[in-house]
Coordinates of N, CA and C in Angstrom, one line a residue:
X269 N -17.4 -36.7 -0.9 CA -18.4 -36.2 -0.4 C -18.0 -35.2 0.8
X270 N -18.6 -34.3 1.4 CA -17.9 -33.2 2.3 C -18.6 -33.4 3.7
X271 N -18.5 -34.6 4.0 CA -18.8 -34.9 5.3 C -18.1 -34.1 6.6
X272 N -16.9 -34.0 6.5 CA -16.3 -33.8 7.8 C -15.6 -31.9 7.6
X273 N -15.0 -31.7 8.6 CA -14.2 -30.5 8.2 C -12.6 -30.8 7.6
X274 N -12.2 -31.6 7.7 CA -11.4 -32.0 6.8 C -11.6 -32.2 5.0
X275 N -12.6 -32.5 5.2 CA -12.7 -32.8 4.1 C -13.3 -31.8 2.6
X276 N -14.2 -30.5 3.9 CA -14.0 -28.6 3.4 C -12.3 -28.5 3.0
X277 N -11.7 -28.4 4.4 CA -10.3 -27.7 3.3 C -9.9 -28.0 2.9
X278 N -10.0 -29.5 2.2 CA -9.5 -30.3 1.8 C -9.4 -29.3 0.5
X279 N -10.8 -29.8 0.0 CA -11.8 -29.6 -1.0 C -11.2 -27.9 -1.6
X280 N -10.8 -26.6 -0.3 CA -10.9 -25.6 -1.0 C -8.9 -25.4 -1.0
X281 N -8.5 -26.3 -0.9 CA -7.3 -26.4 -1.3 C -6.6 -26.8 -2.8
X282 N -7.8 -28.1 -2.9 CA -7.3 -28.8 -4.5 C -8.3 -27.4 -5.1
X283 N -9.1 -26.9 -4.8 CA -10.1 -25.3 -5.7 C -8.5 -23.7 -5.7
X284 N -7.3 -24.1 -5.1 CA -6.1 -23.3 -5.0 C -5.8 -23.5 -6.3
X285 N -5.5 -24.5 -5.9 CA -4.0 -25.1 -7.6 C -4.7 -25.1 -8.4
X286 N -6.3 -24.3 -9.2 CA -7.0 -24.2 -9.9 C -7.7 -25.2 -11.2
X287 N -8.4 -25.1 -11.9 CA -8.6 -26.6 -12.8 C -8.6 -25.5 -14.3
X288 N -8.5 -26.1 -15.1 CA -8.3 -25.5 -17.0 C -10.0 -25.7 -17.1
X289 N -9.7 -24.4 -18.0 CA -10.9 -24.5 -18.7 C -10.6 -23.8 -20.5
X290 N -10.8 -25.0 -21.1 CA -11.3 -24.0 -22.7 C -12.0 -23.4 -22.7
X291 N -11.8 -22.4 -23.4 CA -12.5 -21.4 -24.3 C -13.5 -21.6 -25.2
X292 N -14.2 -21.5 -26.2 CA -14.7 -21.8 -26.3 C -15.7 -21.1 -27.5
X293 N -15.3 -21.6 -28.6 CA -16.3 -20.5 -29.5 C -18.1 -19.9 -29.3
X294 N -17.9 -18.7 -29.5 CA -19.9 -18.7 -28.7 C -20.6 -19.0 -29.7
X295 N -20.6 -19.3 -30.9 CA -21.6 -19.4 -32.1 C -21.2 -21.0 -32.1
X296 N -20.6 -21.7 -32.6 CA -20.1 -23.0 -33.0 C -19.7 -23.8 -31.6
X297 N -19.7 -23.4 -30.3 CA -19.0 -24.9 -29.0 C -18.2 -24.7 -29.8
X298 N -17.0 -24.8 -30.3 CA -15.8 -25.5 -30.4 C -15.1 -24.5 -29.6
X299 N -13.7 -25.7 -29.5 CA -12.6 -25.0 -29.0 C -12.0 -24.4 -29.2
X300 N -11.4 -23.2 -28.9 CA -10.9 -22.1 -29.5 C -9.5 -22.3 -29.2
X301 N -8.9 -23.3 -28.3 CA -7.5 -22.9 -28.2 C -7.3 -22.8 -27.0
X302 N -7.9 -21.2 -26.7 CA -7.0 -20.6 -25.6 C -7.3 -21.7 -24.3
X303 N -6.1 -21.9 -23.4 CA -7.1 -22.4 -22.6 C -6.7 -21.5 -20.9
X304 N -7.7 -21.4 -20.7 CA -7.5 -21.3 -18.9 C -7.0 -21.6 -17.7
X305 N -6.5 -21.8 -16.4 CA -6.6 -22.2 -15.4 C -7.1 -21.2 -14.4
X306 N -8.3 -21.6 -13.8 CA -8.6 -20.9 -12.4 C -8.7 -21.3 -11.5
X307 N -8.8 -20.5 -10.5 CA -8.8 -20.5 -9.6 C -10.5 -20.9 -8.6
X308 N -10.7 -22.0 -7.7 CA -12.5 -22.5 -7.8 C -12.6 -20.8 -6.8
X309 N -14.4 -21.0 -6.8 CA -15.1 -19.9 -6.4 C -14.7 -20.1 -4.4
X310 N -14.2 -21.4 -3.5 CA -13.3 -21.2 -2.3 C -12.3 -21.2 -2.0
X311 N -11.2 -20.8 -3.4 CA -9.7 -20.9 -2.7 C -9.1 -19.8 -2.5
X312 N -8.7 -19.4 -2.0 CA -7.5 -18.6 -1.3 C -7.6 -17.7 -1.9
X313 N -7.1 -18.2 -3.2 CA -7.2 -16.6 -4.4 C -8.5 -16.0 -4.4
X314 N -9.4 -16.6 -4.6 CA -10.5 -15.7 -5.0 C -11.2 -14.7 -4.1
X315 N -10.5 -15.6 -2.6 CA -11.3 -14.9 -1.6 C -10.4 -13.5 -1.3
X316 N -9.3 -13.2 -1.8 CA -8.3 -12.4 -2.2 C -8.6 -11.3 -2.6
X317 N -9.1 -11.7 -4.3 CA -9.8 -11.1 -4.9 C -10.7 -10.2 -4.7
X318 N -11.7 -11.2 -3.8 CA -13.3 -10.3 -3.3 C -12.0 -9.3 -2.6
X319 N -11.7 -9.5 -1.4 CA -11.0 -8.3 -0.6 C -10.6 -7.3 -1.4
X320 N -9.5 -7.5 -2.6 CA -9.1 -6.5 -3.0 C -9.9 -5.7 -4.4
X321 N -10.8 -6.1 -4.3 CA -12.3 -5.6 -5.4 C -12.4 -4.6 -3.8
X322 N -13.2 -4.9 -3.4 CA -13.3 -4.1 -1.8 C -12.6 -2.8 -1.9
X323 N -11.6 -3.0 -1.6 CA -10.3 -2.2 -1.6 C -10.3 -1.1 -2.9
X324 N -10.3 -1.6 -3.7 CA -10.2 -1.0 -4.7 C -11.6 0.0 -5.1
X325 N -12.6 -1.0 -5.0 CA -13.7 0.2 -4.7 C -14.1 1.4 -3.8
X326 N -13.4 1.1 -2.6 CA -13.3 2.5 -1.1 C -12.8 3.0 -2.1
X327 N -10.7 2.8 -2.8 CA -10.7 3.8 -2.8 C -11.1 4.7 -4.7
X328 N -11.8 3.9 -5.5 CA -12.4 5.1 -6.1 C -14.0 5.8 -5.7
X329 N -14.7 5.4 -4.4 CA -15.2 6.3 -4.0 C -14.6 7.4 -4.3
X330 N -16.4 8.6 -3.9 CA -15.9 10.2 -4.0 C -16.4 10.3 -2.7
X331 N -15.9 11.7 -1.8 CA -16.5 11.9 -1.1 C -17.8 12.1 -0.4
X332 N -18.8 11.9 -1.2 CA -20.5 10.8 -0.7 C -20.5 9.7 -1.1
X333 N -19.1 8.3 -1.5 CA -19.1 7.1 -1.0 C -19.7 7.3 -2.3
X334 N -20.0 7.5 -3.4 CA -20.3 6.7 -4.9 C -18.9 7.0 -5.6
X335 N -19.5 5.4 -6.6 CA -18.1 5.1 -7.2 C -18.6 4.5 -8.4
X336 N -18.0 5.2 -9.9 CA -18.6 5.7 -11.0 C -18.5 4.3 -12.2
X337 N -19.2 4.2 -12.3 CA -19.8 2.6 -13.2 C -19.0 2.6 -13.8
X338 N -17.9 3.3 -14.5 CA -16.7 3.1 -15.3 C -15.7 2.2 -13.9
X339 N -15.8 3.1 -12.7 CA -14.6 2.6 -11.5 C -15.5 1.3 -11.4
X340 N -16.5 1.0 -11.2 CA -17.2 -0.4 -10.6 C -16.6 -1.8 -12.2
X341 N -16.8 -1.2 -12.9 CA -16.3 -1.8 -14.2 C -15.0 -2.4 -13.8
X342 N -14.3 -1.7 -13.8 CA -12.4 -1.9 -14.1 C -12.2 -2.4 -13.0
X343 N -12.6 -2.3 -11.5 CA -12.3 -3.0 -10.2 C -13.0 -4.7 -10.4
X344 N -14.2 -4.3 -11.0 CA -15.1 -5.7 -11.2 C -14.3 -7.2 -12.3
X345 N -13.8 -5.9 -13.5 CA -12.6 -7.1 -14.0 C -11.5 -7.7 -13.8
X346 N -10.6 -6.6 -13.1 CA -9.6 -6.9 -12.5 C -9.5 -7.8 -11.3
X347 N -11.0 -7.7 -10.8 CA -10.9 -9.2 -9.7 C -11.2 -10.0 -10.3
X348 N -12.0 -10.3 -11.0 CA -12.2 -11.7 -12.0 C -10.7 -12.2 -13.0
X349 N -9.8 -11.2 -13.2 CA -8.4 -11.0 -13.5 C -7.1 -12.2 -12.8
X350 N -8.1 -11.4 -11.5 CA -6.9 -12.3 -10.4 C -7.0 -13.6 -10.3
X351 N -8.3 -14.2 -10.6 CA -8.8 -15.7 -10.1 C -8.2 -16.5 -11.5
X352 N -7.1 -15.5 -12.5 CA -6.1 -16.7 -13.4 C -5.3 -16.6 -13.1
X353 N -5.2 -18.1 -12.8 CA -4.0 -18.6 -12.4 C -2.8 -19.0 -13.5
X354 N -2.8 -19.2 -14.8 CA -2.3 -19.7 -15.7 C -3.0 -19.5 -16.7
X355 N -2.3 -19.5 -18.7 CA -3.6 -20.0 -19.6 C -1.9 -20.0 -20.3
X356 N -2.7 -20.9 -21.4 CA -1.9 -21.3 -22.9 C -2.9 -20.4 -24.1
X357 N -1.9 -19.7 -24.8 CA -2.7 -18.5 -25.4 C -2.1 -17.5 -26.3
X358 N -2.2 -17.8 -27.6 CA -1.4 -17.2 -28.4 C -1.6 -15.8 -29.0
X359 N -1.3 -14.6 -29.5 CA -1.5 -13.9 -30.5 C -0.4 -13.7 -31.9
X360 N -1.1 -13.6 -32.8 CA 0.1 -14.0 -34.0 C 0.7 -15.1 -34.3
X361 N 0.6 -16.2 -33.4 CA 1.6 -17.5 -33.3 C 2.4 -17.1 -32.5
X362 N 2.2 -16.4 -31.5 CA 3.4 -16.0 -30.2 C 2.8 -16.4 -29.0
X363 N 3.3 -17.3 -28.1 CA 2.9 -17.1 -27.1 C 2.7 -16.0 -26.3
X364 N 1.7 -15.9 -25.5 CA 1.2 -14.3 -25.2 C 1.7 -14.5 -23.2
X365 N 2.0 -13.7 -22.7 CA 2.9 -13.2 -21.9 C 2.4 -13.6 -20.6
X366 N 2.6 -13.8 -19.5 CA 1.2 -14.2 -18.5 C 1.5 -13.3 -17.7
X367 N 0.7 -12.2 -18.0 CA 0.6 -10.8 -16.8 C -0.8 -10.6 -16.7
X368 N -1.0 -9.9 -15.1 CA -2.7 -9.4 -15.1 C -2.9 -8.1 -16.0
X369 N -2.0 -7.6 -16.7 CA -2.6 -6.5 -17.9 C -2.5 -6.9 -19.5
X370 N -2.6 -8.8 -19.2 CA -2.9 -9.4 -20.7 C -4.1 -9.7 -19.8
X371 N -4.1 -10.2 -19.1 CA -5.5 -11.4 -18.4 C -7.1 -10.1 -18.7
X372 N -6.7 -8.9 -17.9 CA -7.3 -7.8 -18.2 C -8.0 -7.2 -19.5
X373 N -6.8 -7.6 -20.8 CA -7.3 -7.5 -22.1 C -8.0 -8.5 -22.8
X374 N -7.5 -9.5 -22.8 CA -8.0 -11.1 -22.8 C -9.2 -10.9 -22.6
X375 N -9.9 -10.4 -21.0 CA -11.4 -10.6 -20.5 C -12.6 -9.4 -21.3
X376 N -11.4 -8.4 -21.9 CA -12.1 -7.3 -22.2 C -12.2 -6.8 -23.8
X377 N -11.1 -8.4 -24.3 CA -11.9 -9.0 -26.0 C -13.1 -9.1 -26.0
X378 N -13.6 -10.0 -26.2 CA -14.8 -9.4 -26.0 C -16.0 -9.9 -24.8
X379 N -17.0 -9.6 -25.0 CA -18.2 -9.9 -23.8 C -18.2 -11.9 -23.6
X380 N -18.1 -11.8 -24.9 CA -18.4 -13.7 -24.8 C -17.8 -14.7 -23.3
X381 N -16.2 -13.7 -23.9 CA -15.3 -14.6 -23.3 C -15.1 -14.0 -21.8
X382 N -15.3 -13.1 -21.6 CA -15.2 -12.3 -19.8 C -16.4 -13.6 -19.3
X383 N -17.4 -13.3 -20.6 CA -19.0 -14.6 -19.5 C -18.5 -15.7 -19.3
X384 N -17.8 -16.6 -20.2 CA -17.6 -18.1 -19.8 C -16.3 -18.0 -18.5
X385 N -15.4 -17.2 -19.2 CA -14.2 -17.2 -17.6 C -15.2 -17.0 -16.8
X386 N -15.8 -15.8 -16.1 CA -16.7 -16.4 -14.7 C -17.6 -16.8 -14.8
X387 N -18.2 -17.2 -15.3 CA -18.9 -18.5 -14.8 C -18.3 -19.7 -14.6
X388 N -17.0 -20.1 -15.9 CA -16.3 -21.4 -14.6 C -15.6 -20.9 -13.5
X389 N -15.0 -19.5 -13.4 CA -14.6 -19.5 -11.7 C -15.5 -19.5 -10.8
X390 N -17.0 -18.8 -11.1 CA -17.7 -19.7 -10.2 C -18.8 -20.9 -10.1
X391 N -17.8 -21.9 -10.4 CA -18.4 -23.1 -11.0 C -17.9 -23.9 -10.0
X392 N -18.3 -24.6 -9.0 CA -18.2 -25.5 -7.9 C -17.8 -26.9 -8.5
X393 N -18.2 -27.1 -9.2 CA -18.5 -28.3 -10.1 C -17.5 -28.8 -10.8
X394 N -17.2 -28.0 -11.6 CA -16.0 -27.6 -12.0 C -14.6 -27.9 -11.5
X395 N -15.0 -27.7 -10.4 CA -14.0 -27.2 -9.3 C -13.1 -28.6 -8.5
X396 N -14.5 -29.6 -8.2 CA -14.6 -30.9 -7.7 C -13.5 -31.5 -8.0
X397 N -12.2 -32.0 -7.4 CA -11.1 -32.9 -7.3 C -10.3 -31.7 -8.6
X398 N -9.9 -30.8 -8.6 CA -8.6 -29.9 -9.1 C -8.5 -30.5 -10.6
X399 N -9.3 -31.0 -11.1 CA -9.4 -31.2 -13.1 C -8.6 -29.9 -13.4

């Protein structure tokens, strides 16, 4: 129970460590064998990702302050990728190096992949207790 400031601060710190999420097949619901560790929604990592998103959008704005849909989408995916702290993933039987570019590649692989990761990153219940 978050009944005082110390408990709230401890919960946010716990979320900074992240929680593992098993990516599920969108049709069968079976685990795919791909796991990602995501910072929780109240973590410093997600706070920094939100600030970086705002900066990226500001940089993409034209003289009238407009940002193209393509630039907004790129910034949004970059922001979500910054919330991934680690992973267990292979391609053709070999581990895929954990880099920002590779996380973005995973997120763009299919809309269901991004949707599952985004939903888990926002799920406070999933991050309670640093699972």
